[in-house]
């Protein structure tokens, strides 16, 4: 095979590459098959035309084609990643080079090679967006952790109490996150969130809880809040309430009701057969958290320190409760 | 309806839809010498701002449910109550555009009490903090 034949084969076969030669004035002297496929113009349409045609109007007015050729002359090559134009007016992201054409002697023209990298660029941009979203969520979570740690420290009687409280609360947060990752989309079943938050399947708790409710999905933010609130209610029940004396129990029920004409998630927590309770003297972190209810939502929390057992009810609009943002 | 300052402490309005963060911010501002009121979205904040004339500072998250986000709230405050100082916070990676912030300062999450203190000091130094 002669060198010219091999050269021809290369030009015909390298269809992913636009291989274009220009004269010293930047006018097209050859146009490969790949150039036709990527850019749209056929060789006979482009011969003698300025290469500037397939640069964007902005690049043309900034004289980018000229500076690419100048770079090729002064430095031997000019690498570039930029938008280029197709015959049909559409743009694509190109990765390419402008090289000096020579035979060991003076420059005879330029060689422009480029590949269409639009897909890769889109993937890169999507990746960046996703990373930013992840970092955003992470920072919000870190701020929540900060809240838990600081609040627990402020309100604990001693370091040991704080340490245990922090550990438990962070554990709840961690388990709730786990649930969200394995849920449908970013949601989880209310039942699973409830059971995890109250540690139903560990420590023999199952006999002390009665858990009943409809098959409802909860969104990520609401799930985290719900888990934290239930954890606080459980902790209080063990310390002072129905779960502190060995024969009390907790009844948890949930479902959908209507509030102001819109569907609302409703959960009730009822303690029975426990010691007589009275309202706390000061609002501990747990009580504040319970009263704050579900994050990012209009909700109503009612706590009733009834003598026969604490009752707490939560109402959240379904839209907020299931929101994935 | 107006309220007098509680014991001489300036009033700070905290706006964040995450109760944990709102609670902590209220306590931090209390430690810094403010009387802090916590709200969960811009609409609630607006109710308070319309009802009182003694709010010195608003500390708001950007991304919140409701009719407007924290940046819009900051813009409304700057236009309606220019004497109120605004600190804007968020977990996002890039700070909001200078133009969107206006006179408000941005503090990225997670922040600590010292960073808030520093931001307040900077605002006071630039002469824009309400007396």
Coordinates of C-alpha atoms in Angstrom, one line a residue:
Chain A
X1 CA 0.0 0.0 0.0
X2 CA 1.4 3.4 -0.9
X3 CA 1.6 6.2 1.7
X4 CA -1.0 8.2 -0.2
X5 CA -3.4 5.2 -0.2
X6 CA -2.9 4.7 3.5
X7 CA -3.5 8.4 4.0
X8 CA -6.7 8.2 2.0
X9 CA -7.9 5.2 4.0
X10 CA -7.2 7.1 7.3
X11 CA -9.2 10.0 6.2
X12 CA -12.1 7.9 5.0
X13 CA -12.1 5.7 8.1
X14 CA -11.6 8.2 10.9
X15 CA -15.3 9.2 10.9
X16 CA -15.3 10.4 14.5
X17 CA -12.7 13.0 13.7
X18 CA -13.2 16.1 11.5
X19 CA -9.8 16.4 9.7
X20 CA -9.6 19.7 7.8
X21 CA -6.7 21.4 6.1
X22 CA -6.6 25.2 5.6
X23 CA -4.3 27.4 3.5
X24 CA -2.3 30.2 5.1
X25 CA -5.4 32.5 4.8
X26 CA -7.6 30.1 6.7
X27 CA -9.5 28.8 3.7
X28 CA -10.4 25.1 3.5
X29 CA -8.2 23.1 1.2
X30 CA -9.4 19.6 2.2
X31 CA -12.4 18.2 4.2
X32 CA -12.5 14.7 5.5
X33 CA -15.5 12.3 5.6
X34 CA -15.5 12.8 9.4
X35 CA -15.8 16.6 8.9
X36 CA -18.8 16.1 6.7
X37 CA -20.4 13.8 9.2
X38 CA -19.7 16.0 12.2
X39 CA -20.2 19.5 10.7
X40 CA -22.7 18.8 8.0
X41 CA -21.2 20.5 5.0
X42 CA -19.9 18.4 2.1
X43 CA -16.4 18.8 0.8
X44 CA -17.4 20.6 -2.4
X45 CA -19.4 23.1 -0.3
X46 CA -16.5 24.0 1.9
X47 CA -13.4 24.0 -0.4
X48 CA -12.1 27.6 -0.6
X49 CA -14.4 28.8 2.1
X50 CA -13.0 30.3 5.3
X51 CA -12.8 28.0 8.4
X52 CA -14.5 30.8 10.4
X53 CA -17.8 29.5 9.0
X54 CA -17.9 26.7 11.5
X55 CA -17.0 28.9 14.5
X56 CA -19.7 30.5 16.5
X57 CA -20.6 34.2 15.8
X58 CA -19.2 35.2 19.2
X59 CA -15.9 33.5 18.4
X60 CA -15.8 35.1 15.0
X61 CA -16.2 38.6 16.4
X62 CA -13.6 37.8 19.0
X63 CA -11.3 36.7 16.2
X64 CA -10.9 33.2 17.6
X65 CA -10.2 31.4 14.3
X66 CA -7.3 33.9 13.7
X67 CA -5.8 33.5 17.1
X68 CA -5.9 29.7 16.8
X69 CA -3.9 30.0 13.6
X70 CA -1.5 32.4 15.2
X71 CA -1.0 30.0 18.1
X72 CA -0.4 27.2 15.6
X73 CA 2.3 29.3 13.9
X74 CA 4.0 30.6 17.0
X75 CA 3.8 27.5 19.2
X76 CA 3.3 24.7 16.6
X77 CA -0.1 23.9 17.9
X78 CA -3.2 25.3 19.5
X79 CA -5.5 23.1 21.6
X80 CA -9.1 24.2 22.1
X81 CA -12.3 23.1 23.6
X82 CA -15.2 25.2 22.5
X83 CA -18.5 25.4 20.8
X84 CA -18.6 25.1 17.1
X85 CA -21.4 25.4 14.5
X86 CA -22.9 22.8 12.2
X87 CA -24.3 23.5 8.7
X88 CA -27.9 23.3 10.2
X89 CA -27.0 26.1 12.6
X90 CA -26.9 23.8 15.7
X91 CA -23.9 23.9 18.1
X92 CA -21.8 21.2 19.4
X93 CA -19.0 21.0 22.0
X94 CA -15.7 20.3 20.2
X95 CA -12.4 19.2 21.4
X96 CA -9.6 19.7 19.0
X97 CA -6.3 21.1 17.7
X98 CA -5.0 23.5 15.1
X99 CA -1.6 22.4 13.9
X100 CA 0.9 23.9 11.5
X101 CA 1.1 22.1 8.2
X102 CA 4.7 21.7 7.0
X103 CA 7.2 19.4 5.4
X104 CA 10.1 20.2 7.7
X105 CA 10.2 23.6 6.0
X106 CA 8.1 26.7 6.0
X107 CA 4.4 26.6 7.0
X108 CA 2.2 25.6 4.1
X109 CA -1.1 25.9 5.9
X110 CA -3.0 24.5 8.9
X111 CA -4.5 21.2 10.0
X112 CA -7.6 21.4 12.1
X113 CA -8.8 18.2 13.9
X114 CA -11.8 18.1 16.1
X115 CA -14.1 15.6 17.8
X116 CA -17.7 16.1 18.9
X117 CA -17.7 16.0 22.7
X118 CA -21.1 17.4 23.4
X119 CA -22.3 14.3 25.3
X120 CA -19.3 14.1 27.5
X121 CA -19.7 17.8 28.3
X122 CA -23.4 17.3 29.3
X123 CA -22.4 14.4 31.5
X124 CA -19.8 16.5 33.2
X125 CA -22.2 19.3 33.8
X126 CA -24.8 16.9 35.2
X127 CA -22.1 15.4 37.5
X128 CA -21.2 18.9 38.7
X129 CA -24.8 19.7 39.4
X130 CA -25.3 16.4 41.3
X131 CA -22.1 17.1 43.4
X132 CA -23.3 20.5 44.3
X133 CA -26.7 19.2 45.3
X134 CA -25.0 16.5 47.4
X135 CA -22.7 19.1 49.1
X136 CA -25.8 21.3 49.8
X137 CA -27.6 18.4 51.5
X138 CA -24.5 17.4 53.4
X139 CA -24.1 20.9 54.7
X140 CA -27.7 21.0 55.8
X141 CA -27.3 17.7 57.6
X142 CA -24.1 18.9 59.3
X143 CA -26.0 22.0 60.5
X144 CA -28.7 19.6 61.9
X145 CA -26.0 17.6 63.6
X146 CA -24.6 20.8 65.0
X147 CA -28.0 21.6 66.3
X148 CA -28.4 18.2 68.0
X149 CA -24.9 18.4 69.6
X150 CA -25.2 22.0 70.8
X151 CA -28.8 21.7 72.0
X152 CA -28.0 18.5 73.9
X153 CA -25.0 20.0 75.5
X154 CA -26.9 23.1 76.6
X155 CA -29.7 21.2 78.3
X156 CA -27.9 18.3 79.8
X157 CA -27.1 18.1 83.5
X158 CA -23.7 16.6 82.9
X159 CA -21.4 15.6 80.1
X160 CA -22.2 11.9 80.4
X161 CA -25.9 12.6 80.0
X162 CA -25.1 14.8 77.0
X163 CA -22.9 12.2 75.5
X164 CA -25.6 9.5 75.6
X165 CA -28.3 11.9 74.4
X166 CA -26.1 13.0 71.4
X167 CA -25.2 9.4 70.6
X168 CA -28.8 8.3 70.6
X169 CA -30.1 11.3 68.6
X170 CA -27.4 10.9 66.0
X171 CA -28.1 7.3 65.8
X172 CA -31.7 8.0 65.0
X173 CA -30.7 10.4 62.3
X174 CA -28.3 7.9 60.8
X175 CA -30.9 5.1 60.7
X176 CA -33.5 7.4 59.2
X177 CA -31.1 8.3 56.4
X178 CA -30.5 4.6 55.8
X179 CA -34.2 4.1 55.3
X180 CA -34.4 7.0 52.8
X181 CA -31.7 5.5 50.7
X182 CA -33.4 2.2 50.4
X183 CA -36.9 3.6 50.0
X184 CA -38.8 4.2 46.8
X185 CA -37.4 7.3 45.1
X186 CA -36.5 9.2 48.2
X187 CA -39.4 8.2 50.2
X188 CA -39.9 5.6 52.9
X189 CA -42.9 3.9 54.4
X190 CA -44.2 5.6 57.5
X191 CA -44.4 2.2 59.3
X192 CA -40.7 1.5 58.7
X193 CA -39.7 5.0 59.9
X194 CA -41.9 4.6 63.0
X195 CA -40.5 1.1 63.9
X196 CA -36.9 2.2 63.4
X197 CA -37.3 5.4 65.4
X198 CA -38.8 3.6 68.4
X199 CA -36.4 0.7 68.1
X200 CA -39.4 -1.7 67.9
X201 CA -37.4 -4.8 67.0
X202 CA -34.7 -4.5 69.6
X203 CA -34.6 -4.8 73.4
X204 CA -37.9 -6.6 73.7
X205 CA -39.8 -3.4 73.0
X206 CA -42.3 -5.0 70.8
X207 CA -44.6 -6.0 73.7
X208 CA -44.8 -2.4 74.9
X209 CA -45.8 -0.8 71.7
X210 CA -49.0 -1.1 69.6
X211 CA -48.3 0.2 66.1
X212 CA -51.1 0.6 63.6
X213 CA -51.5 2.7 60.5
X214 CA -52.2 3.0 56.8
X215 CA -49.7 2.3 54.1
X216 CA -48.4 5.8 53.5
X217 CA -45.1 7.1 52.1
X218 CA -43.2 9.9 53.7
X219 CA -40.7 12.3 52.0
X220 CA -37.1 12.7 53.2
X221 CA -37.3 15.8 55.3
X222 CA -40.5 14.8 57.0
X223 CA -39.1 11.4 57.6
X224 CA -36.0 12.7 59.5
X225 CA -38.2 15.0 61.6
X226 CA -40.7 12.3 62.3
X227 CA -37.9 9.9 63.4
X228 CA -36.4 12.5 65.7
X229 CA -39.8 13.4 67.2
X230 CA -40.7 9.8 67.8
X231 CA -37.3 9.2 69.4
X232 CA -37.8 12.0 71.8
X233 CA -41.3 10.8 72.7
X234 CA -39.9 7.3 73.3
X235 CA -37.0 8.5 75.4
X236 CA -39.4 10.5 77.6
X237 CA -41.7 7.6 77.9
X238 CA -38.8 5.4 79.2
X239 CA -37.6 8.1 81.5
X240 CA -40.8 9.4 83.0
X241 CA -43.8 7.9 81.1
X242 CA -45.6 4.7 80.4
X243 CA -42.5 2.8 79.6
X244 CA -40.7 3.6 82.9
X245 CA -42.6 1.2 85.2
X246 CA -42.7 -2.1 83.4
X247 CA -46.4 -2.4 82.7
X248 CA -47.3 0.7 80.7
X249 CA -47.6 0.7 76.9
X250 CA -47.6 3.1 74.0
X251 CA -50.2 3.1 71.3
X252 CA -49.2 4.7 68.0
X253 CA -51.7 5.3 65.3
X254 CA -51.6 7.2 62.0
X255 CA -53.7 7.9 58.9
X256 CA -54.9 10.6 56.6
X257 CA -57.5 13.1 57.6
X258 CA -58.6 16.5 56.2
X259 CA -57.4 19.8 57.7
X260 CA -58.9 22.9 56.1
X261 CA -60.2 20.8 53.2
X262 CA -56.7 19.5 52.3
X263 CA -55.5 15.9 53.0
X264 CA -53.3 15.8 56.1
X265 CA -51.1 13.2 57.7
X266 CA -52.1 12.5 61.3
X267 CA -50.2 10.6 63.9
X268 CA -51.2 10.0 67.5
X269 CA -49.1 8.8 70.4
X270 CA -50.9 7.6 73.4
X271 CA -49.3 6.3 76.6
X272 CA -51.3 4.0 78.9
X273 CA -51.0 2.4 82.3
X274 CA -48.0 4.4 83.1
X275 CA -47.3 6.5 86.2
X276 CA -49.2 9.8 86.6
X277 CA -47.6 12.4 84.5
X278 CA -47.5 16.2 84.8
X279 CA -46.2 18.9 82.5
X280 CA -42.5 19.4 82.6
X281 CA -41.3 22.5 84.5
X282 CA -38.9 23.6 81.7
X283 CA -38.9 22.7 78.1
X284 CA -36.0 20.3 77.5
X285 CA -34.6 19.9 74.0
X286 CA -36.8 16.9 73.5
X287 CA -40.0 18.8 74.2
X288 CA -38.9 21.7 72.0
X289 CA -38.1 19.3 69.2
X290 CA -41.5 17.6 69.6
X291 CA -43.3 20.9 69.6
X292 CA -41.4 22.0 66.6
X293 CA -42.8 19.1 64.6
X294 CA -42.1 18.4 61.1
X295 CA -39.4 20.4 59.2
X296 CA -40.3 22.4 56.2
X297 CA -44.0 22.0 56.8
X298 CA -47.1 23.7 58.2
X299 CA -48.0 21.4 61.0
X300 CA -49.8 21.3 64.3
X301 CA -48.5 19.5 67.3
X302 CA -50.6 19.0 70.4
X303 CA -49.3 17.6 73.7
X304 CA -51.6 16.7 76.4
X305 CA -50.2 15.6 79.8
X306 CA -53.3 13.7 80.7
X307 CA -53.2 12.1 84.1
X308 CA -53.7 8.6 82.6
X309 CA -50.9 9.0 80.1
X310 CA -49.3 11.5 77.8
X311 CA -50.9 12.1 74.5
X312 CA -49.3 13.7 71.5
X313 CA -50.8 14.3 68.1
X314 CA -49.2 15.6 64.9
X315 CA -51.0 17.0 61.8
X316 CA -49.0 17.8 58.7
X317 CA -50.4 18.6 55.2
X318 CA -49.8 15.6 53.0
X319 CA -48.2 17.7 50.4
X320 CA -45.5 18.8 52.8
X321 CA -45.3 15.4 54.4
X322 CA -44.5 13.7 51.1
X323 CA -42.4 16.4 49.5
X324 CA -39.1 15.2 48.1
X325 CA -37.4 18.6 48.1
Chain B
X1 CA -49.0 46.8 67.7
X2 CA -45.6 47.5 69.1
X3 CA -43.5 45.9 71.7
X4 CA -40.8 47.4 73.8
X5 CA -37.4 45.8 73.7
X6 CA -37.1 43.1 76.3
X7 CA -34.7 44.3 79.0
X8 CA -32.8 46.4 76.4
X9 CA -31.8 43.4 74.3
X10 CA -32.1 44.0 70.5
X11 CA -34.5 41.7 68.7
X12 CA -33.3 39.2 66.2
X13 CA -35.7 37.3 63.9
X14 CA -34.5 33.8 62.9
X15 CA -36.1 32.2 59.8
X16 CA -35.3 28.6 59.1
X17 CA -37.7 25.7 58.2
X18 CA -35.5 23.1 59.9
X19 CA -36.5 23.2 63.6
X20 CA -33.2 21.9 64.9
X21 CA -31.3 24.7 63.1
X22 CA -33.9 27.3 64.0
X23 CA -33.7 26.3 67.7
X24 CA -29.9 26.5 67.7
X25 CA -29.8 29.8 65.9
X26 CA -32.2 31.3 68.5
X27 CA -30.0 30.1 71.3
X28 CA -26.9 31.4 69.6
X29 CA -28.4 34.9 69.2
X30 CA -29.5 34.8 72.8
X31 CA -25.9 34.1 73.8
X32 CA -24.8 37.0 71.6
X33 CA -27.1 39.3 73.6
X34 CA -30.2 39.4 71.4
X35 CA -33.7 38.5 72.2
X36 CA -34.4 36.0 69.4
X37 CA -37.7 35.0 67.8
X38 CA -37.8 31.8 65.7
X39 CA -40.0 31.4 62.7
X40 CA -40.1 28.6 60.1
X41 CA -40.7 30.5 56.8
X42 CA -40.7 33.9 55.2
X43 CA -44.5 34.3 55.5
X44 CA -44.3 33.9 59.3
X45 CA -41.4 36.3 59.4
X46 CA -43.4 38.9 57.4
X47 CA -46.3 38.6 59.9
X48 CA -43.9 39.5 62.7
X49 CA -42.1 42.2 60.8
X50 CA -45.5 43.9 60.0
X51 CA -46.6 43.6 63.6
X52 CA -43.5 45.0 65.3
X53 CA -41.2 47.9 64.7
X54 CA -38.3 46.8 67.0
X55 CA -36.7 44.0 65.0
X56 CA -33.0 44.9 64.6
X57 CA -31.8 41.9 62.7
X58 CA -33.1 39.1 60.5
X59 CA -31.2 35.9 60.1
X60 CA -32.7 33.8 57.3
X61 CA -32.1 30.6 55.4
X62 CA -32.5 30.8 51.7
X63 CA -34.3 27.6 50.7
X64 CA -37.6 27.4 52.5
X65 CA -41.2 26.4 51.6
X66 CA -43.8 29.2 51.3
X67 CA -44.4 32.1 49.0
X68 CA -40.9 33.3 48.9
X69 CA -37.3 32.2 49.7
X70 CA -34.8 34.0 51.9
X71 CA -33.3 36.1 49.1
X72 CA -36.7 37.6 48.2
X73 CA -37.4 38.2 51.9
X74 CA -34.0 40.0 52.2
X75 CA -34.9 42.2 49.2
X76 CA -38.3 43.0 50.7
X77 CA -36.8 44.0 54.0
X78 CA -34.2 46.2 52.4
X79 CA -36.9 48.0 50.4
X80 CA -39.4 48.3 53.2
X81 CA -37.4 48.5 56.4
X82 CA -33.9 49.7 55.5
X83 CA -32.9 49.9 59.1
X84 CA -33.1 46.2 59.7
X85 CA -29.9 44.3 59.1
X86 CA -30.1 41.0 57.2
X87 CA -27.9 37.9 57.4
X88 CA -28.6 35.2 54.8
X89 CA -27.4 31.6 55.2
X90 CA -27.6 28.4 53.1
X91 CA -26.0 25.0 52.6
X92 CA -25.4 25.6 48.9
X93 CA -21.9 25.5 47.6
X94 CA -21.8 28.9 45.8
X95 CA -22.8 32.1 47.6
X96 CA -25.7 33.9 45.9
X97 CA -25.0 36.6 43.4
X98 CA -23.8 40.0 44.9
X99 CA -26.7 41.7 43.2
X100 CA -29.3 39.3 44.7
X101 CA -27.9 39.9 48.2
X102 CA -28.0 43.7 48.1
X103 CA -27.0 45.0 51.5
X104 CA -27.4 41.5 53.2
X105 CA -24.4 39.4 54.1
X106 CA -24.0 35.7 53.4
X107 CA -22.9 33.1 55.9
X108 CA -22.5 29.5 54.6
X109 CA -23.8 26.5 56.6
X110 CA -22.7 25.0 58.9
X111 CA -21.8 28.2 60.8
X112 CA -20.9 28.6 64.4
X113 CA -21.5 31.4 66.9
X114 CA -18.1 33.0 66.3
X115 CA -18.8 33.4 62.5
X116 CA -22.1 35.0 63.3
X117 CA -20.4 37.4 65.7
X118 CA -17.8 38.2 63.1
X119 CA -20.4 38.9 60.4
X120 CA -22.3 41.2 62.8
X121 CA -19.1 43.0 63.7
X122 CA -18.4 43.5 60.0
X123 CA -21.8 44.9 59.4
X124 CA -21.5 47.3 62.4
X125 CA -18.1 48.4 61.2
X126 CA -19.4 49.2 57.8
X127 CA -21.8 51.6 59.6
X128 CA -24.9 49.9 58.4
X129 CA -26.1 48.3 61.7
X130 CA -29.2 49.9 63.2
X131 CA -28.4 51.6 66.5

